[in-house]
Amino acid sequence: MKNYIFIILTVIISSIGNIYANEINDPELRVQLPWMHSSQFTGFYVAQLRKHFENEGLRIKLIEGGPKINAATELQEGRADIAIVGLGTAWETSKKGKEITNISQIVTGSGLVVVCNIGSGVYGPKDVIGKKIGIWGVGDKSVVETMLKKLSIPIDSVQFIIQKPDGSDLVNKNASCVTAMTFDEYLRIIDQGIPYSDLIVIDPNKLGIPVLLDGVYVSTARLKSEHFRKQMVGFIRALRNGWRETRIAPTISLEAVKALSKNFNREQELKSLEVMLTIIPSDSSKFGLLDIDTFEKESERYKSKDKNKYYPKDIWTHQIWNQLQRDDGQLHPLTVSTKYYVDHISHLLFFKILVYFGVFTYALSGVLEAINRNYDLWGRLILAFLSGIGGGTLRDLIIGGDRLPFYYVKDVTYPLGIFLVVFFSSVVVGFYPNAHKSDAFKKIKKYSDVFGFSALAVAGTIYSISSDMPWFWAPALAAISCAGGGVLRDIVVNQEPMTFKGIIYEEAAIIGGIFIVIGLMLSNNYEHSPTTVFLTIFGGLALIVFLRIIVYHFGLRYPKSLGGTDIQH
């Protein structure tokens, strides 16, 4: 029996030892670069030279690319573990069963441009008609085609040719225009003798055509492995350190480029590096973050081009970036993808209509209060504006930033709508003095107030989240959005706010705001689907409506021990 126990223990210890040995002796990770060794990848070289990869327990092999090497294909065929490619290349090489996923975006600025030579007869965009345009054929053709459509230039009016990789086709006038990277070919063209004044540079990004370069892609299937995900977090952290140190000492960092580049030119590589540093985030907390809005806009270009082509659903993930933020102690309770979907909802026409309804309903309450007090037209306007936009004004003063100038300054619909509410209310009351006192009107207004209140409470929650406020401000600003205007109105008419005297009012907005925040935290687990965010937002709206109706129906109030009174609102 003792022998059996000894054998079992020996096997267990041996197994643990093998697992541990495998973890500290992982096979090297092969990183396929999209181009030849140059300052475009300085951060990679510095991370390796300074042993940032090694400090993360990684052994990294950087594989040089070239004109005939597609980094995405190398990844799909298993000849690389990580590929550095642009989104266009990733879409165009997508294959079922060989899906690849962007785990980090290194270059976030605009790096691709179209350069035209005035000496070839191109003085403006329209002059490209009948001319040759040089492309590489790695996703840049679709960019040029989209650009031509934006400029109302027929695609078949130009001739596409495959250009050489150094911009010489433009210099030699083999092509009138060529695609070029601002950190590479564009600089080479100038170095070959064409002055800035003889070049026309068209930036697709300024035409609303984003181009995402140099993303970090891995096999989608491998992301199921926790160990591999941990390795990728370490890889991005090391890469971030490499680029951070490159930014601190760019000239010294070029020594790492010199050690690998076959045709190293210090002056040229320094210029290139300086440009690279302008399109890579300088803020470490933003390094590697893929902007979803930019991704969506560029992806639409590829999806609309060939609707029958296979397009993977999970071509990007923030998993690795989120974990990196978590390790840094900087992760927000709501992920970037969740906040993106929330912000998207705030721009929907349906949601805007809800907010308009809420504001105009509150404005009507202000008008009726003014009419009951025999105020003139000016007094009615003041109370209507205070009631309708007072809460939103207080909310936006707290938020600041992108909420200023105020929403009703940027959107004339609000002041115009409030003016019309005052005008028509005054006309109706002028002809029918007791119209607003009828039971039918009171009932309609009561339930209109319920929906208006709920709409403004949800709006306050959403605007708080979209503006990156700490999560606990969401329910607070929900309450301020729907109650602040009434409080301001009561102050102006020298009346104690009824919501301070036992009426259950803002509490419904706070509960709804908390519900939405919790629901959105759960939505963090579904980064590719806005459905859970939509359900949460409109679930919160329904909850607030339900609470307000319950309060109205049962006449719920605070008990006298907590400040409740018998005063009716």
XYZ file of C-alpha atoms in Angstrom:
569
model
C 0.000 0.000 0.000
C 2.830 2.371 0.869
C 4.427 1.655 -2.501
C 1.208 2.618 -4.313
C 0.977 5.872 -2.339
C 4.615 6.615 -3.118
C 4.046 6.020 -6.843
C 0.922 8.228 -6.910
C 2.711 11.058 -5.065
C 5.664 10.745 -7.434
C 3.378 11.027 -10.476
C 1.533 14.060 -9.020
C 4.749 15.878 -8.117
C 6.199 15.063 -11.530
C 3.063 16.383 -13.252
C 3.127 19.605 -11.250
C 6.796 20.005 -12.068
C 6.102 19.527 -15.792
C 3.245 22.057 -15.729
C 5.455 24.565 -13.938
C 8.300 23.918 -16.339
C 5.993 24.433 -19.308
C 4.759 27.747 -17.878
C 8.212 29.166 -17.412
C 9.556 27.637 -20.611
C 6.774 28.506 -23.022
C 7.746 28.254 -26.674
C 8.681 31.571 -28.213
C 5.898 33.659 -29.680
C 6.465 34.526 -33.330
C 5.426 38.084 -34.209
C 4.985 38.686 -37.936
C 5.619 42.312 -38.858
C 3.876 43.704 -41.952
C 6.983 45.320 -43.378
C 10.758 45.277 -43.332
C 12.595 46.272 -40.166
C 12.340 50.041 -39.762
C 11.458 52.760 -37.262
C 7.775 51.877 -37.806
C 8.371 49.113 -35.228
C 10.825 50.857 -32.896
C 8.666 50.154 -29.832
C 8.915 46.409 -30.541
C 12.692 46.533 -30.782
C 13.052 48.628 -27.626
C 10.739 46.280 -25.705
C 12.924 43.365 -26.726
C 16.261 45.114 -26.180
C 15.188 46.423 -22.771
C 13.869 42.956 -21.845
C 10.287 44.101 -21.278
C 9.038 40.951 -23.010
C 11.376 38.818 -20.939
C 10.146 40.480 -17.732
C 6.631 39.362 -18.689
C 7.861 35.775 -19.004
C 7.744 35.897 -22.809
C 10.189 34.850 -25.466
C 9.488 36.881 -28.592
C 10.752 36.403 -32.136
C 10.166 39.382 -34.447
C 9.786 38.220 -38.057
C 10.543 40.706 -40.802
C 7.843 41.348 -43.397
C 8.071 42.526 -46.970
C 6.194 43.243 -50.216
C 5.295 39.592 -50.814
C 4.411 38.718 -47.214
C 0.866 39.022 -45.879
C 1.143 39.028 -42.104
C -2.513 37.995 -41.662
C -2.024 34.943 -43.895
C 1.118 33.982 -41.975
C -0.971 34.028 -38.798
C -3.801 32.025 -40.346
C -1.424 29.387 -41.687
C 0.225 28.928 -38.292
C 3.586 30.377 -39.228
C 3.107 33.188 -36.704
C 1.427 33.530 -33.308
C 0.863 37.286 -33.549
C 0.446 39.434 -36.644
C 0.688 43.202 -36.971
C -1.732 44.189 -39.723
C -4.240 46.836 -40.726
C -7.975 46.305 -40.448
C -8.388 46.237 -44.235
C -5.993 43.309 -44.555
C -7.695 41.508 -41.676
C -11.114 41.829 -43.342
C -9.877 40.814 -46.778
C -8.137 37.667 -45.510
C -11.019 36.567 -43.259
C -11.803 32.876 -43.685
C -14.225 30.618 -41.882
C -12.314 28.350 -39.529
C -9.257 30.640 -39.637
C -10.651 33.711 -37.888
C -8.284 36.302 -36.459
C -9.045 38.896 -33.784
C -7.692 42.358 -33.032
C -6.636 42.420 -29.371
C -4.945 45.820 -29.426
C -4.620 48.811 -31.752
C -1.169 50.381 -31.834
C -1.616 53.052 -34.515
C -4.766 55.096 -33.913
C -4.003 58.196 -35.979
C -4.205 58.755 -39.722
C -1.183 57.237 -41.460
C -2.371 56.473 -45.009
C -2.627 59.254 -47.601
C -2.898 59.595 -51.362
C -0.042 61.671 -52.822
C -0.315 63.242 -56.278
C 2.404 64.902 -58.379
C 1.540 68.305 -59.826
C 4.152 67.559 -62.489
C 1.839 64.796 -63.756
C -0.980 67.257 -64.313
C -2.855 66.753 -61.054
C -3.684 70.142 -59.522
C -6.804 68.992 -57.667
C -8.786 65.816 -56.941
C -10.808 66.025 -60.191
C -7.591 65.967 -62.240
C -7.023 62.284 -61.418
C -9.571 61.381 -64.111
C -7.753 59.474 -66.844
C -4.638 59.094 -64.689
C -2.847 56.104 -63.128
C -2.996 55.552 -59.381
C -0.392 53.342 -57.715
C -1.539 50.974 -54.978
C -0.004 48.071 -53.042
C -3.109 45.891 -53.173
C -3.247 45.257 -49.414
C -6.482 47.021 -48.564
C -5.487 50.440 -49.897
C -7.435 50.044 -53.152
C -10.788 50.068 -51.350
C -9.711 53.247 -49.536
C -8.963 55.002 -52.836
C -12.218 53.741 -54.380
C -14.234 55.083 -51.434
C -12.354 58.368 -51.646
C -13.176 58.674 -55.365
C -16.865 58.071 -54.625
C -16.799 60.768 -51.950
C -15.310 63.167 -54.504
C -17.902 62.135 -57.147
C -15.185 60.747 -59.422
C -16.121 57.567 -61.394
C -13.916 54.649 -60.321
C -13.557 53.427 -63.897
C -12.160 56.821 -64.891
C -8.785 55.977 -63.304
C -6.355 53.114 -63.864
C -4.957 51.225 -60.868
C -1.422 49.819 -61.061
C 0.660 47.916 -58.504
C 3.349 50.330 -57.378
C 6.857 49.780 -56.091
C 7.224 50.004 -52.301
C 9.367 53.153 -52.174
C 7.199 55.778 -53.903
C 9.486 55.856 -56.943
C 6.559 55.355 -59.342
C 5.316 58.836 -58.442
C 8.798 60.325 -58.767
C 9.326 58.689 -62.177
C 5.769 59.645 -63.256
C 4.775 56.024 -63.850
C 1.741 56.994 -61.779
C 0.184 60.406 -61.203
C -0.898 59.501 -57.678
C 0.139 56.792 -55.216
C -0.945 55.577 -51.815
C 1.700 56.338 -49.201
C 2.316 56.081 -45.486
C 3.062 59.433 -43.870
C 5.896 57.812 -41.924
C 7.473 56.008 -44.894
C 6.775 56.453 -48.629
C 5.714 60.086 -48.313
C 9.070 60.949 -46.738
C 10.927 58.866 -49.341
C 9.210 60.727 -52.181
C 10.436 64.018 -50.760
C 13.933 62.594 -50.226
C 13.977 61.603 -53.917
C 13.783 65.248 -54.940
C 10.124 66.259 -55.198
C 9.518 69.339 -53.018
C 6.481 69.683 -50.757
C 5.110 72.420 -53.033
C 4.845 69.986 -55.967
C 2.733 67.481 -54.056
C -0.972 67.314 -53.382
C -1.757 65.202 -50.318
C -5.289 63.853 -49.858
C -6.002 62.481 -46.384
C -8.880 59.947 -46.516
C -9.523 60.465 -42.807
C -10.456 64.111 -43.449
C -13.057 62.858 -45.909
C -14.577 60.632 -43.230
C -12.766 57.508 -44.460
C -10.846 56.065 -41.473
C -7.969 53.647 -42.005
C -6.783 51.570 -39.049
C -3.154 50.478 -39.408
C -0.931 48.275 -37.261
C -3.336 46.338 -35.084
C -2.226 43.347 -33.000
C -4.051 40.243 -34.263
C -4.085 36.671 -32.984
C -5.987 33.513 -33.822
C -9.527 33.827 -32.447
C -9.502 30.196 -31.305
C -6.425 30.718 -29.120
C -8.171 33.412 -27.087
C -10.174 30.642 -25.424
C -7.001 29.723 -23.537
C -6.612 31.618 -20.262
C -2.858 31.123 -20.385
C -2.633 32.596 -23.880
C -4.770 35.592 -22.837
C -2.423 36.156 -19.918
C 0.526 36.067 -22.322
C -1.164 38.651 -24.556
C -1.739 40.996 -21.612
C 1.970 40.749 -20.871
C 2.820 41.278 -24.541
C 0.777 44.495 -24.791
C 2.145 45.786 -21.470
C 5.719 45.178 -22.657
C 4.949 46.817 -25.995
C 3.446 49.805 -24.208
C 6.653 50.170 -22.201
C 8.693 49.893 -25.375
C 6.833 52.715 -27.090
C 6.826 54.806 -23.906
C 10.618 54.627 -23.689
C 10.883 55.293 -27.427
C 8.908 58.506 -26.923
C 11.218 59.548 -24.073
C 14.419 58.989 -26.063
C 13.677 58.629 -29.803
C 17.244 59.258 -30.986
C 18.738 56.641 -28.675
C 15.929 54.219 -29.543
C 17.038 54.281 -33.183
C 20.031 52.169 -32.178
C 17.599 49.272 -31.788
C 16.383 49.884 -35.347
C 19.955 50.124 -36.643
C 20.746 46.681 -35.217
C 18.102 45.075 -37.447
C 17.560 47.306 -40.476
C 19.521 46.331 -43.586
C 19.382 49.798 -45.143
C 19.526 52.034 -42.100
C 19.536 55.781 -42.746
C 19.553 57.659 -39.447
C 18.139 60.938 -40.725
C 15.362 59.227 -42.659
C 14.485 56.835 -39.829
C 14.384 59.672 -37.299
C 11.895 61.592 -39.461
C 9.835 58.445 -39.815
C 9.870 57.800 -36.078
C 8.807 61.373 -35.323
C 5.747 60.878 -37.529
C 4.999 57.475 -35.963
C 4.938 59.019 -32.504
C 2.209 61.436 -33.611
C -0.179 58.606 -34.557
C 0.440 56.399 -31.511
C -1.333 57.483 -28.260
C 0.994 59.334 -25.906
C -1.367 58.611 -22.999
C -0.384 55.200 -21.609
C -3.954 54.568 -20.428
C -5.124 54.813 -24.066
C -2.340 52.744 -25.601
C -3.680 49.737 -27.458
C -7.344 50.759 -27.280
C -9.341 50.046 -30.434
C -11.883 52.806 -31.060
C -15.165 51.032 -31.839
C -16.673 53.935 -33.764
C -13.659 54.099 -36.101
C -13.743 50.320 -36.441
C -17.447 50.319 -37.347
C -17.050 53.062 -39.953
C -14.136 51.347 -41.686
C -15.737 47.901 -41.483
C -18.857 49.153 -43.268
C -16.637 49.858 -46.255
C -15.607 46.220 -46.539
C -19.037 44.801 -45.727
C -20.784 46.882 -48.388
C -18.178 45.973 -50.989
C -19.010 42.258 -51.070
C -22.147 41.275 -49.187
C -21.623 37.565 -49.962
C -18.162 37.403 -48.394
C -17.694 35.732 -45.019
C -17.268 38.274 -42.218
C -16.456 37.052 -38.703
C -18.364 38.532 -35.766
C -15.454 38.560 -33.324
C -12.772 40.332 -35.343
C -11.989 42.533 -32.332
C -12.041 42.230 -28.557
C -11.236 44.513 -25.624
C -10.622 41.498 -23.358
C -6.870 41.973 -23.285
C -7.003 45.769 -22.981
C -9.588 45.540 -20.185
C -7.431 43.094 -18.268
C -4.429 45.363 -18.701
C -6.446 48.265 -17.272
C -7.611 46.024 -14.433
C -4.001 45.110 -13.635
C -3.157 48.827 -13.631
C -6.068 49.531 -11.274
C -7.684 51.823 -13.842
C -10.637 49.799 -15.120
C -13.924 51.737 -15.094
C -16.996 49.834 -13.814
C -18.379 50.112 -17.351
C -16.223 48.944 -20.251
C -15.490 51.007 -23.353
C -17.818 48.868 -25.466
C -20.728 49.255 -23.025
C -20.256 53.034 -22.884
C -20.069 53.118 -26.684
C -23.466 51.442 -26.991
C -24.923 53.760 -24.344
C -23.662 56.798 -26.238
C -25.065 55.335 -29.465
C -28.521 55.136 -27.879
C -28.332 58.794 -26.848
C -28.047 59.759 -30.521
C -30.988 57.679 -31.748
C -33.961 59.653 -33.061
C -36.360 57.649 -30.881
C -34.413 58.573 -27.745
C -34.228 62.244 -28.754
C -37.990 62.278 -29.219
C -38.390 60.861 -25.702
C -36.221 63.645 -24.291
C -38.135 66.303 -26.258
C -41.375 64.893 -24.854
C -40.019 65.065 -21.309
C -38.795 68.651 -21.675
C -42.009 69.913 -23.292
C -44.175 68.114 -20.714
C -42.281 69.837 -17.931
C -42.512 73.142 -19.789
C -46.296 72.701 -19.854
C -46.297 72.281 -16.074
C -44.438 75.574 -15.777
C -46.923 77.341 -18.061
C -49.912 76.072 -16.060
C -48.277 77.167 -12.803
C -47.788 80.637 -14.302
C -51.392 80.776 -15.572
C -52.730 79.792 -12.149
C -50.730 82.694 -10.697
C -52.043 85.101 -13.365
C -48.570 85.706 -14.797
C -48.234 87.513 -18.121
C -46.710 85.984 -21.269
C -43.162 86.769 -20.166
C -43.718 85.169 -16.767
C -45.164 82.112 -18.471
C -42.088 81.839 -20.699
C -39.730 82.097 -17.718
C -41.515 79.404 -15.695
C -41.813 77.181 -18.776
C -38.085 77.443 -19.477
C -37.144 76.880 -15.831
C -39.381 73.816 -15.616
C -38.366 72.370 -18.983
C -34.601 72.878 -19.073
C -33.696 73.847 -15.502
C -32.880 70.295 -14.418
C -30.844 69.632 -17.561
C -28.947 72.873 -17.022
C -27.972 71.923 -13.451
C -27.000 68.450 -14.662
C -24.779 69.764 -17.454
C -23.130 72.320 -15.177
C -22.042 69.401 -12.974
C -20.882 67.300 -15.923
C -19.201 70.120 -17.869
C -16.896 69.057 -20.706
C -18.735 67.901 -23.813
C -22.108 68.906 -22.304
C -21.158 72.562 -22.743
C -22.393 74.710 -24.404
C -25.817 73.603 -23.165
C -27.875 71.229 -25.272
C -30.617 73.814 -25.861
C -28.018 76.222 -27.232
C -26.779 73.652 -29.735
C -30.271 72.385 -30.633
C -32.831 75.116 -31.401
C -35.644 72.538 -31.153
C -35.724 72.937 -27.366
C -36.304 76.723 -27.074
C -38.580 76.722 -30.109
C -40.635 73.827 -28.727
C -40.982 75.478 -25.311
C -42.072 78.741 -26.947
C -44.752 76.858 -28.919
C -45.949 75.111 -25.740
C -46.358 78.507 -24.049
C -48.050 80.029 -27.088
C -50.622 77.276 -27.685
C -51.312 76.827 -23.962
C -51.972 80.551 -23.636
C -54.263 80.516 -26.696
C -56.284 77.530 -25.436
C -56.645 78.968 -21.929
C -57.572 82.320 -23.463
C -60.551 80.770 -25.228
C -61.328 78.133 -22.580
C -60.215 79.543 -19.192
C -61.046 76.354 -17.267
C -59.731 73.848 -19.829
C -56.667 73.000 -17.762
C -58.810 72.390 -14.679
C -61.015 69.677 -16.216
C -60.693 66.105 -14.914
C -59.887 64.765 -18.387
C -57.020 67.240 -18.842
C -55.661 66.556 -15.356
C -55.648 62.810 -16.005
C -53.889 63.190 -19.349
C -51.341 65.556 -17.846
C -50.724 63.268 -14.874
C -49.662 60.358 -17.061
C -47.822 62.639 -19.470
C -45.811 63.832 -16.473
C -45.059 60.207 -15.592
C -43.570 59.475 -19.014
C -41.841 62.855 -19.214
C -40.301 62.330 -15.787
C -39.090 58.845 -16.766
C -37.616 60.041 -20.057
C -35.612 62.814 -18.373
C -34.440 60.489 -15.586
C -33.092 57.999 -18.131
C -31.549 60.850 -20.140
C -29.737 62.090 -17.040
C -28.379 58.597 -16.424
C -27.221 58.137 -20.009
C -25.599 61.560 -20.334
C -23.726 60.964 -17.081
C -22.360 57.634 -18.342
C -21.549 58.968 -21.825
C -19.577 61.812 -20.254
C -17.423 59.386 -18.221
C -18.726 60.520 -14.828
C -18.124 58.143 -11.878
C -20.931 55.565 -11.776
C -22.552 56.928 -8.593
C -23.324 60.203 -10.360
C -25.668 58.411 -12.766
C -28.621 58.022 -10.338
C -27.906 61.441 -8.787
C -28.009 63.188 -12.172
C -31.110 61.195 -13.090
C -32.854 62.821 -10.132
C -31.486 66.285 -10.873
C -32.538 66.081 -14.535
C -36.199 65.525 -13.720
C -36.539 67.456 -10.453
C -34.065 70.329 -10.739
C -36.285 72.437 -12.992
C -39.252 72.171 -10.625
C -37.085 73.205 -7.688
C -35.781 76.270 -9.584
C -39.351 77.194 -10.551
C -40.528 76.931 -6.940
C -37.684 79.156 -5.788
C -38.637 81.822 -8.338
C -42.308 81.821 -7.254
C -41.279 81.832 -3.585
C -42.731 78.405 -2.864
C -41.226 75.523 -0.916
C -40.490 72.606 -3.251
C -43.202 69.996 -2.755
C -40.701 67.200 -3.380
C -39.002 68.202 -0.117
C -42.184 67.775 1.916
C -42.896 64.071 1.813
C -43.784 63.477 -1.835
C -41.970 60.446 -3.294
C -40.589 61.845 -6.543
C -36.844 61.894 -7.249
C -36.529 58.554 -5.456
C -38.045 56.788 -8.470
C -35.364 58.326 -10.717
C -32.592 57.245 -8.323
C -33.860 53.667 -8.209
C -34.134 53.625 -12.008
C -30.615 55.042 -12.357
C -29.188 52.375 -10.029
C -31.036 49.673 -11.998
C -29.509 50.932 -15.246
C -25.976 51.072 -13.816
C -26.226 47.493 -12.508
C -27.677 46.292 -15.819
C -24.873 47.966 -17.750
C -22.265 46.343 -15.515
C -23.750 42.983 -16.503
C -23.695 44.110 -20.141
C -19.890 44.336 -19.892
C -19.873 40.580 -20.537
C -21.373 41.036 -24.017
C -18.962 43.374 -25.753
C -20.107 42.567 -29.288
C -23.821 42.929 -28.666
C -25.687 46.187 -27.948
C -28.865 44.204 -27.193
C -28.285 43.912 -23.441
C -27.539 47.638 -23.236
C -30.758 48.471 -25.100
C -32.755 46.155 -22.836
C -31.183 47.709 -19.747
C -31.918 51.292 -20.813
C -35.512 50.665 -21.776
C -35.970 48.328 -18.810
C -34.908 51.231 -16.594
C -37.394 53.491 -18.369
C -40.202 50.966 -17.773
C -39.207 50.577 -14.111
C -39.359 54.337 -13.470
C -42.735 54.577 -15.214
C -43.991 51.686 -13.073
C -42.754 53.277 -9.834
C -44.293 56.658 -10.653
C -47.666 55.054 -11.492
C -47.599 53.058 -8.240
C -46.854 56.230 -6.282
C -49.722 58.062 -8.013
C -52.185 55.180 -7.733
C -51.654 54.474 -4.041
C -50.803 58.050 -3.009
C -47.538 56.892 -1.425
C -45.770 59.459 0.738
C -43.116 59.602 3.384
C -44.416 58.932 6.904
C -44.660 61.972 9.180
C -41.681 60.689 11.166
C -39.577 61.259 8.042
C -41.002 64.650 7.125
C -44.179 63.617 5.351
C -47.118 66.077 5.428
C -50.708 66.052 4.301
C -50.102 68.710 1.650
C -51.254 67.467 -1.756
C -49.170 68.086 -4.856
